[in-house]
Short mmCIF file of C-alpha atoms and ligand atoms in Angstrom, two decimals:
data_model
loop_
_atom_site.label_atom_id
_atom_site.label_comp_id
_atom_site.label_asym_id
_atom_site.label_seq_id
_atom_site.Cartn_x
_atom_site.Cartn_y
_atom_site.Cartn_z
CA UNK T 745 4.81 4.70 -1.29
CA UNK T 746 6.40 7.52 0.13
CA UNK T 747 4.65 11.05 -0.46
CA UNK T 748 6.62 13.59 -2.00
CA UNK T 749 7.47 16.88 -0.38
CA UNK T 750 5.32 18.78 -3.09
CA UNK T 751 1.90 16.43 -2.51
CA UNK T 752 2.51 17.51 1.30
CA UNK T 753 2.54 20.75 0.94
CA UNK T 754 -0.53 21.01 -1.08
CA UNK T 755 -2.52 18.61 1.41
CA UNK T 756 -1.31 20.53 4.32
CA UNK T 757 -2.22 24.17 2.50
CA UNK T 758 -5.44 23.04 1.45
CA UNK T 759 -6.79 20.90 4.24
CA UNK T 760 -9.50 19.60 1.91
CA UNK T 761 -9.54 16.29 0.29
CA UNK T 762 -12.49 14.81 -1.09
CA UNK T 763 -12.78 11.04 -0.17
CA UNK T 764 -14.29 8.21 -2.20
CA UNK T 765 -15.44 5.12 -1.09
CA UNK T 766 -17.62 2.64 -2.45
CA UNK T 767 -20.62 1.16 -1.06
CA UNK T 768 -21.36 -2.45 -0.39
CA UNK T 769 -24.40 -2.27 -3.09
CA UNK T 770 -20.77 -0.84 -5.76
CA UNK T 771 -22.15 2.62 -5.68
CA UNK T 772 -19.80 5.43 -5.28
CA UNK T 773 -19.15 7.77 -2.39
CA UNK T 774 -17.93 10.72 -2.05
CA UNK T 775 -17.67 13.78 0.73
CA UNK T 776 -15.30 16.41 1.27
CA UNK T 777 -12.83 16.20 4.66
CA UNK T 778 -11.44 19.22 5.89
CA UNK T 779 -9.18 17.79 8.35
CA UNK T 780 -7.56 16.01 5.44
CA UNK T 781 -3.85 16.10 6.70
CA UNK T 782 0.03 14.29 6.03
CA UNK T 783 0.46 12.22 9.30
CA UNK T 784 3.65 10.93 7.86
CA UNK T 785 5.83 10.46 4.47
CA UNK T 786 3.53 7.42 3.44
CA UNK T 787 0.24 8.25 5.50
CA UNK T 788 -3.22 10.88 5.23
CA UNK T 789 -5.39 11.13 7.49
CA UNK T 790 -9.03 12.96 8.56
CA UNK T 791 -11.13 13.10 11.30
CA UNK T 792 -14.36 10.69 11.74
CA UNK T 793 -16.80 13.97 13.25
CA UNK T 794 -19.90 13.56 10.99
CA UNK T 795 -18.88 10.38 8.12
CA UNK T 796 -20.89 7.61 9.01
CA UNK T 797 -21.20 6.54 5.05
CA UNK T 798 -17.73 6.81 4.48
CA UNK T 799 -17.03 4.69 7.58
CA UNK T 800 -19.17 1.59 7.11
CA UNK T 801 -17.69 1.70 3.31
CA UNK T 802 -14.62 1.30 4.63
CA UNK T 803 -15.68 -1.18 7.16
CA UNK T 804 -16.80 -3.68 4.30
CA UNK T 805 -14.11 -2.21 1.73
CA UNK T 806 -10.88 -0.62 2.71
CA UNK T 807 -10.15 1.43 -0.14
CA UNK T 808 -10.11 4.63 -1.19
CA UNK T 809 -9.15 7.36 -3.44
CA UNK T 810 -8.90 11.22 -2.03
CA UNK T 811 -8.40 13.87 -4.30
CA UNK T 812 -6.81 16.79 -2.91
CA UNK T 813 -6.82 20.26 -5.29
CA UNK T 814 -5.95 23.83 -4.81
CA UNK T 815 -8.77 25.66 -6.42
CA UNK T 816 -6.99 28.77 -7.41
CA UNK T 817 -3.64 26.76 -9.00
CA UNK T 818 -5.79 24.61 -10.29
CA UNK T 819 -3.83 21.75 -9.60
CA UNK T 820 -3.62 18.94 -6.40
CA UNK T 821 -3.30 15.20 -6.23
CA UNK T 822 -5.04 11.87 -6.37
CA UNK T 823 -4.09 9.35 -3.56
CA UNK T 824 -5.08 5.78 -3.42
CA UNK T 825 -4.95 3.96 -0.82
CA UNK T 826 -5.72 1.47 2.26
CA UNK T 827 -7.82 2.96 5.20
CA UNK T 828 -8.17 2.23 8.69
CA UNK T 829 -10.46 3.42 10.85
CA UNK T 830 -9.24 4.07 14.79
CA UNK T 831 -11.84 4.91 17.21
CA UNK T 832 -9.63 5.18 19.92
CA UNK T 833 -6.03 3.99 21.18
CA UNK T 834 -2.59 4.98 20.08
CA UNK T 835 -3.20 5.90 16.58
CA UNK T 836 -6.57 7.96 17.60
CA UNK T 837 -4.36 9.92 19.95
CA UNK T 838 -1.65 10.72 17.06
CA UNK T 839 -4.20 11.72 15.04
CA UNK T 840 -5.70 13.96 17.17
CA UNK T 841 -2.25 15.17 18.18
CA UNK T 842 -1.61 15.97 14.22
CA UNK T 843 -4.58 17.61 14.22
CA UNK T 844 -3.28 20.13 17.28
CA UNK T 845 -0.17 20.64 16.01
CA UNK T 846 -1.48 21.74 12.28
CA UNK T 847 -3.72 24.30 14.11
CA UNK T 848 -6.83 22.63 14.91
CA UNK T 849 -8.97 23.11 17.55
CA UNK T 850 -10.89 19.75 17.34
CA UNK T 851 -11.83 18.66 20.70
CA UNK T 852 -12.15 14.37 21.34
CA UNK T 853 -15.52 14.41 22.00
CA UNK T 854 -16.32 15.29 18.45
CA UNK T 855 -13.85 12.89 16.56
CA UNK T 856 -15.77 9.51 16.83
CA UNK T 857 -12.63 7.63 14.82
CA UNK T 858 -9.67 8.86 13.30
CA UNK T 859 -8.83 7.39 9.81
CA UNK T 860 -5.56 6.92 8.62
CA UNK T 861 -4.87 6.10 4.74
CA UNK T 862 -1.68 4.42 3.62
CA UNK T 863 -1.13 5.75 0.09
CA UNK T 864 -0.19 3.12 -2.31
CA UNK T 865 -0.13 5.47 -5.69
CA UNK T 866 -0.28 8.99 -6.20
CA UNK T 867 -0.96 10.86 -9.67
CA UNK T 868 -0.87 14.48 -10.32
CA UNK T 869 -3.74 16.47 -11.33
CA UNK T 870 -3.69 19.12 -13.57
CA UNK T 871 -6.74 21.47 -15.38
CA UNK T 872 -6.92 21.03 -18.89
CA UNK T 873 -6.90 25.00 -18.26
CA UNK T 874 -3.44 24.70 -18.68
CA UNK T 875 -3.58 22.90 -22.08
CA UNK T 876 -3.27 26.57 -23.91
CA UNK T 877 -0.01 27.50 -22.26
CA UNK T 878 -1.08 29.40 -19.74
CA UNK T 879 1.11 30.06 -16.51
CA UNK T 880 0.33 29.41 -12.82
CA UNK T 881 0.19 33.17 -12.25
CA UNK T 882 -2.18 33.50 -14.85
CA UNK T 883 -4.53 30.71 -14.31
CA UNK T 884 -4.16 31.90 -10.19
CA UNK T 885 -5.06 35.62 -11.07
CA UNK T 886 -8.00 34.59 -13.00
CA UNK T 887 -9.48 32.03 -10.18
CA UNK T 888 -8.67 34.44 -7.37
CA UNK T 889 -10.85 36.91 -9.38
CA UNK T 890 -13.75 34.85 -10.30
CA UNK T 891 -13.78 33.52 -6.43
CA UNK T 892 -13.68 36.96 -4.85
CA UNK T 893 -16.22 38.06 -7.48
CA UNK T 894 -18.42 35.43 -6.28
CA UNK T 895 -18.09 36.31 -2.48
CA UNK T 896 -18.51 39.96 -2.98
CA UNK T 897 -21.89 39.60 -4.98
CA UNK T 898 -22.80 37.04 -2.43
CA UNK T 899 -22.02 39.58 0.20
CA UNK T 900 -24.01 42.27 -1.47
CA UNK T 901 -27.13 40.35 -1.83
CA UNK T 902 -27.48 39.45 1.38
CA UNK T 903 -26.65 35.29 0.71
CA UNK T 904 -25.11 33.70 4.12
CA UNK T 905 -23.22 30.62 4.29
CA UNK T 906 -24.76 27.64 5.56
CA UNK T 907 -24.21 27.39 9.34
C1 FMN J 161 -15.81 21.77 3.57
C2 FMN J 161 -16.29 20.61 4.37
C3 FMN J 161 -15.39 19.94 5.19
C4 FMN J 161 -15.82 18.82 5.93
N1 FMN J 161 -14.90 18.17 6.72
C5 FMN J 161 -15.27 17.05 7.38
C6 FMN J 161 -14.31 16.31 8.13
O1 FMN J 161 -13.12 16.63 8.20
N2 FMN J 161 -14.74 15.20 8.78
C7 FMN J 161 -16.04 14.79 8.74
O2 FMN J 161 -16.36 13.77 9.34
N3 FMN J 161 -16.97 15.47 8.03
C8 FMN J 161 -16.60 16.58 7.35
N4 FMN J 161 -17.52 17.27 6.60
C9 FMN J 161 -18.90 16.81 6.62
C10 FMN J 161 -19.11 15.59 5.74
O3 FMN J 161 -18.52 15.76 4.46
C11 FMN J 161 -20.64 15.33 5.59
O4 FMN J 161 -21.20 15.10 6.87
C12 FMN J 161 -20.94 14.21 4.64
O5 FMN J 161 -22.33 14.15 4.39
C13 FMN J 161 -20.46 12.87 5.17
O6 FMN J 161 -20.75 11.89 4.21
P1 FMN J 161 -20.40 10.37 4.48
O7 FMN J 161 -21.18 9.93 5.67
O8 FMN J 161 -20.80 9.68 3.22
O9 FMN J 161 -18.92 10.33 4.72
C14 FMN J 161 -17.15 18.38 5.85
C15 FMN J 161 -18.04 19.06 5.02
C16 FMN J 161 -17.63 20.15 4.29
C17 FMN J 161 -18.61 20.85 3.39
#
């Protein structure tokens, strides 16, 4: 299927989709990619730089399902799809040229594969948030608040990111 030009630009703002795969035992996977990007009108793609579980899944079983939301809108995608996994060659070096020209600074040596996702359906997502009648700008003001709330008392008490 081809992606429309509103699922690419929220995959390409947000740079965060959260892949599921499913393990040869049935049970579900799921880990968040931040080099989640649109190769091309029918393709994702992230980078292979610390997945191993996500890779052997899709060694046994190919598909997939990566959700990709903007946390303030409150609103992304869900893509299904086929996945293959390039550890090198022509596709690897697209990838990795993607990758460059959205602003990344990834170096090869720590991509071990790139995997590329043909997306065979694609659903909207939407918070039941919304269900009152809200508007964007409202539901965006009140996100943007609780987030920066969060930060700032994280700030204050001395709480540091993991490195
Ligand atoms: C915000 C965020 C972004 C991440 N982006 C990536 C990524 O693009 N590629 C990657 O291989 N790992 C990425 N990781 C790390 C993996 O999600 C993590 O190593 C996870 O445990 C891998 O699980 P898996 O082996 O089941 O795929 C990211 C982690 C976080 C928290």
């Amino acid at each position: 299927m081809k992606l429309t030009a509103d699922m690419q630009r929220v995959v390409m703002e947000q740079r965060l989709g959260f892949v599921a795969t499913v393990t040869p035992d049935g049970e579900p996977n799921l880990s968040p990619k931040g080099t989640t990007i649109v190769l091309d009108d029918a393709h994702l793609m992230f980078a292979d730089i610390a997945s191993p579980g996500t890779v052997a899944n899709l060694a046994v079983n190919p598909h997939v399902e990566i959700n990709v939301v903007d946390p303030v809108v409150r609103k992304g995608y869900r893509f299904k799809g086929t996945a293959s996994v390039h550890p090198g060659g022509e596709m690897y070096d697209r990838g990795i040229d993607a990758l460059h020209a959205h602003g990344s600074s990834l170096t090869r040596d720590r991509v071990r594969a790139i995997v590329v996702v043909a997306v065979t359906s694609a659903d909207i997502l939407i918070s039941p948030a919304y269900d009152g009648g809200a508007s964007e700008a409202e539901i965006a003001a009140s996100w943007l608040q609780r987030i920066n709330e969060a930060h700032t008392s994280r700030t204050e008490t001395g709480e540091h990111r993991q490195t």
